XYZ file of C-alpha atoms in Angstrom:
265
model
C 0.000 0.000 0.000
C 1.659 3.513 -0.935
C 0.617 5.394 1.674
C 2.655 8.073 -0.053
C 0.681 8.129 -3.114
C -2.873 7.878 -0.933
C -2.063 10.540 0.973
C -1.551 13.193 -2.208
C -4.311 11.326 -3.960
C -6.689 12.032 -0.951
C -5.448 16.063 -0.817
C -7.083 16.274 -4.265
C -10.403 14.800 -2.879
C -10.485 16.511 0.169
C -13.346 16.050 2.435
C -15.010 19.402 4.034
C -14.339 20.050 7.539
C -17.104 18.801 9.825
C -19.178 16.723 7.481
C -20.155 13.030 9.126
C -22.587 10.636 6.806
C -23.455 7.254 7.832
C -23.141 3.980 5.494
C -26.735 2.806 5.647
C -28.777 0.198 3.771
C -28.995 2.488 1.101
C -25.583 3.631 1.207
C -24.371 6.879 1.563
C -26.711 9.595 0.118
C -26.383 13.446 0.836
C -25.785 16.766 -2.124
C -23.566 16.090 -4.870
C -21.677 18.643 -4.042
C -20.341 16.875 -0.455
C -19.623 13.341 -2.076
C -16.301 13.602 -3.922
C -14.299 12.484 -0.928
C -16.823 9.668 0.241
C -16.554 8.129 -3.793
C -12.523 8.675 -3.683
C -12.390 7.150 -0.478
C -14.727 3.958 -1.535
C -12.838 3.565 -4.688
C -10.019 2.509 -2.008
C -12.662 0.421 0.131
C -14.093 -1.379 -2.942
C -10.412 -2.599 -3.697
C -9.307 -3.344 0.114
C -12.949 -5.974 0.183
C -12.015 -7.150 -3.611
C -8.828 -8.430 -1.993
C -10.115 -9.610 1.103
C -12.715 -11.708 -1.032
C -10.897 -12.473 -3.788
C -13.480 -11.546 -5.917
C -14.940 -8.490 -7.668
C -16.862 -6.049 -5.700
C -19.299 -3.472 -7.196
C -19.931 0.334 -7.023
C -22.668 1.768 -7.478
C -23.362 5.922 -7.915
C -26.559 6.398 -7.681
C -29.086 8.379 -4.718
C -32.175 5.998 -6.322
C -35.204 7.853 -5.313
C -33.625 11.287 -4.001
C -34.010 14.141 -5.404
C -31.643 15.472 -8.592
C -29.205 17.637 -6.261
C -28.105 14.575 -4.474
C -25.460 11.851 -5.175
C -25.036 9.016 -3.345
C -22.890 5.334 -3.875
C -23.416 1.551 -2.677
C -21.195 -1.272 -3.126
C -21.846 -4.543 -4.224
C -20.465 -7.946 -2.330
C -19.699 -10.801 -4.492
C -22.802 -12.523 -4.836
C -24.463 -9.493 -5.752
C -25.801 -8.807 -2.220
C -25.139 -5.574 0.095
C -22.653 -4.768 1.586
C -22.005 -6.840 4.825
C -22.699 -4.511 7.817
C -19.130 -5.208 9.312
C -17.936 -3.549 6.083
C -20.777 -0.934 6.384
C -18.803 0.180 10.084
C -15.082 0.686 7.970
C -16.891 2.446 5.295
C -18.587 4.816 7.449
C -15.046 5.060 9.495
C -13.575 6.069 6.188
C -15.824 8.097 5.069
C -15.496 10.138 8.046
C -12.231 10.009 8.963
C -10.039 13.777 8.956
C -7.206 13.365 6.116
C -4.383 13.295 8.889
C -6.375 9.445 9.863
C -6.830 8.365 6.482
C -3.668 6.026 6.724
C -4.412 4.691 10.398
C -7.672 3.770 9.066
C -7.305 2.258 5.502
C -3.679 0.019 8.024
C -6.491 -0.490 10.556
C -9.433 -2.082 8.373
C -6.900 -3.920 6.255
C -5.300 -5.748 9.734
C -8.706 -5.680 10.971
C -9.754 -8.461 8.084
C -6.580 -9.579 7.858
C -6.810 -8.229 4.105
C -3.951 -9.602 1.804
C -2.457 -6.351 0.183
C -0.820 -8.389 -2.479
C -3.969 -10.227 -3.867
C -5.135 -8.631 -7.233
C -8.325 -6.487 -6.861
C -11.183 -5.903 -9.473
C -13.943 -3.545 -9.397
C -16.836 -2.726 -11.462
C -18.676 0.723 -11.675
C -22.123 2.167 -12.462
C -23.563 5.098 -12.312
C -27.435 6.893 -12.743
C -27.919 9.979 -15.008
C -27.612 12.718 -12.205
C -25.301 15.510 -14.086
C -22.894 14.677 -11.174
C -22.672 10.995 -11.301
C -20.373 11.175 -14.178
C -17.680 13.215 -12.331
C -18.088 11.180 -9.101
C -17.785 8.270 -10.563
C -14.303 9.447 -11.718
C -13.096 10.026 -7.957
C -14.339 6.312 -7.542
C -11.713 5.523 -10.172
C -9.288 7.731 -8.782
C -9.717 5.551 -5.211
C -9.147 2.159 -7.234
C -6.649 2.994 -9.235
C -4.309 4.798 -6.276
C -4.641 1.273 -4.343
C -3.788 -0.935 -7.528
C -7.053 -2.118 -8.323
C -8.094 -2.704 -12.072
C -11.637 -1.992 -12.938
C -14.279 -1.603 -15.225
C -16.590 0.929 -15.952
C -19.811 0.553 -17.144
C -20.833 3.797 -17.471
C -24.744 4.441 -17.408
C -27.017 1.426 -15.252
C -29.922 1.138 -13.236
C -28.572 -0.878 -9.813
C -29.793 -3.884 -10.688
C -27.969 -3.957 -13.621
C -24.609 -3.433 -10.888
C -25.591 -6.064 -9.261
C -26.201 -8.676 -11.884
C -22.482 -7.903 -13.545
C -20.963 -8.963 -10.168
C -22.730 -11.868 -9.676
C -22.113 -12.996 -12.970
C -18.227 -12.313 -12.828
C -17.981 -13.955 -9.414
C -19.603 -16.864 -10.771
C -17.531 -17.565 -13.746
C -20.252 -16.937 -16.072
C -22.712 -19.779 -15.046
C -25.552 -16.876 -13.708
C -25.154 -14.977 -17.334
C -22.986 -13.344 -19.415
C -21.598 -10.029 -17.464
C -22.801 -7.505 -20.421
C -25.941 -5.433 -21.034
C -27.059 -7.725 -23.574
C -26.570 -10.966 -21.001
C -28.884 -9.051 -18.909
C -31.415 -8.164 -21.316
C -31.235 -11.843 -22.859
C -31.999 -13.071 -19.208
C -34.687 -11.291 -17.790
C -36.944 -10.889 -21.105
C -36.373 -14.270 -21.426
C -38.098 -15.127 -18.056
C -40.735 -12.579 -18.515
C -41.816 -13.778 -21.601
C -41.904 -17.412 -19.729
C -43.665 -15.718 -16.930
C -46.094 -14.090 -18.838
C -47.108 -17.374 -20.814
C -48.590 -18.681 -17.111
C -50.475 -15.872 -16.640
C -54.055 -15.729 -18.104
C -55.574 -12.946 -19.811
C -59.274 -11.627 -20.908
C -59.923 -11.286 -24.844
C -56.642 -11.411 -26.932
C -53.145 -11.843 -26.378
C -52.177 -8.963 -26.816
C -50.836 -6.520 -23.701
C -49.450 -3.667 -22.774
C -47.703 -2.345 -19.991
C -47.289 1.619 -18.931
C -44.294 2.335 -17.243
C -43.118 6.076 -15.262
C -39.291 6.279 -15.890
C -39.226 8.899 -13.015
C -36.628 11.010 -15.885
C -34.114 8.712 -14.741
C -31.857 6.182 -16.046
C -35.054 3.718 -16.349
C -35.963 5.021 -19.272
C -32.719 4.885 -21.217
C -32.349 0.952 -20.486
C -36.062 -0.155 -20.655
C -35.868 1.111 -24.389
C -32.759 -0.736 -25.187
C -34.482 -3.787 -23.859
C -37.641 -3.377 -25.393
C -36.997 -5.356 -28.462
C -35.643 -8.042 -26.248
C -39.595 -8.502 -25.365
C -41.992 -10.563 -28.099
C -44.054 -9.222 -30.717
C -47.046 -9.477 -27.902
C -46.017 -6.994 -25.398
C -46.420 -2.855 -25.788
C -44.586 -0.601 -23.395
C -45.313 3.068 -23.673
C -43.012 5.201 -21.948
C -43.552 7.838 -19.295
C -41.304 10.666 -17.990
C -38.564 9.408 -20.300
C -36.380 12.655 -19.151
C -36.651 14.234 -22.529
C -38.230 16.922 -20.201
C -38.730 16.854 -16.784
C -36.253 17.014 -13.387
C -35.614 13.272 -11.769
C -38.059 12.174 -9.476
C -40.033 15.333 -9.432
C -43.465 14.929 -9.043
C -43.168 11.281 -10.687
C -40.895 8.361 -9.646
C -41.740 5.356 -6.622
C -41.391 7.931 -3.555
C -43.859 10.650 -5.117
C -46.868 7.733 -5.364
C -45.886 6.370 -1.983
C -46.178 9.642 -0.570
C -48.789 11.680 -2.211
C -50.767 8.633 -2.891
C -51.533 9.598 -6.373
C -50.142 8.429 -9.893
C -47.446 10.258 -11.064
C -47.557 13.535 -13.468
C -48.093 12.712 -17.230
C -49.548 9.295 -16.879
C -52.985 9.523 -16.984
């Protein structure tokens, strides 16, 4: 580990003085504009578990349901599960730690789980379509790359997209291929095998509606739509060709205003 090299890194990532977040099942999730350390400084997490595991670990930029302002990033365990809540503790450590503790704490966690600093280390991005995921993500990068990891970014997914590409990588490629198209081939594939079980009035012919909140849902439900058969329609709503994310549409806004969301009926 060059603490040397972590240290300057970490300067250019600098977190702002007083700022504690908590790693929760969600993650972390605050404004954009307060993340950059918290993605530099999982970038260096997701490669410190990759080792540990010996497998590849996930991360995910996304704040799901928030608002547009904020940011927030997940990472993935091996199976394509959350992040076990002993690893939840170091990442919240990290995350708050002042930059003179940054290299007690990154020695501590790695002695802590007796993490093997020579073992290779692979991570895999995402990210959502917030105008500051794309930046973020690159401090994520920044974090793997500083620690030795290699990686691959993805670019633009919805999280379960994240997860599947781990779980598929860890398993050798028996779950699925780890591309966009493996995923697309999988799940239309059981949909259309789900649907067949499924009974419906007059002819066979349906449709489905779907509120893409303006969010990265929309750009991957049309890529996958001609994965579907000939007997399924799906009309787009709040495809974020105009339209903030999440406002007045997306899961949260029905939940709460118990009411479907704007431009859908």
């Amino acid at each position: 580990m060059d603490l040397g090299a972590i240290t300057k890194y970490s300067a250019l990532h600098a977190k702002p003085n007083g700022l504690i977040l908590q790693y929760g099942t969600a993650g972390f999730r605050t404004k954009a504009e307060h993340l950059d350390h918290v993605m530099f400084r999982m970038g260096l997490l997701a490669v410190l578990r990759s080792k540990q595991t010996k497998s590849t670990i996930g991360v995910m930029v996304t704040a799901s349901h928030n608002p547009e302002e904020d940011n927030g990033v997940k990472l993935v365990d091996p199976l394509g599960e959350m992040l076990a809540p002993s690893w939840e503790e170091h990442a919240t450590c990290l995350a708050n730690a002042e930059e003179q503790d940054m290299q007690r704490v990154l020695i501590d966690i790695s002695e802590k789980e007796a993490v093997n600093l020579q073992q290779d280390a692979f991570v895999v991005i995402g990210r959502d379509t917030r105008p500051s995921s794309e930046k973020l993500s690159q401090s994520v990068i920044d974090g793997v790359t500083v620690l030795g990891g290699q990686f691959h970014d993805y670019g633009l997914l919805t999280t379960p997209q994240l997860h599947y590409m781990v779980y598929c990588r860890n398993t050798g490629g028996r779950y699925g291929k780890a591309t966009i198209e493996g995923y697309y081939q999988k799940l239309s594939k059981a949909f259309v095998e789900l649907t067949k079980q499924a009974s419906c009035s007059g002819d066979e012919y349906r449709s489905l509606k779907v509120d893409c909140a303006n969010g990265i849902g929309a750009l991957k439900l049309r890529e996958m739509e001609h994965y579907f058969s000939q007997g399924l329609s799906v009309q787009l709503f709040n495809d974020g060709s105009k339209g903030k994310l999440n406002h007045l549409c997306g899961a949260d806004f029905v939940k709460s205003h118990q009411k479907p969301p704007q431009g859908t009926v």
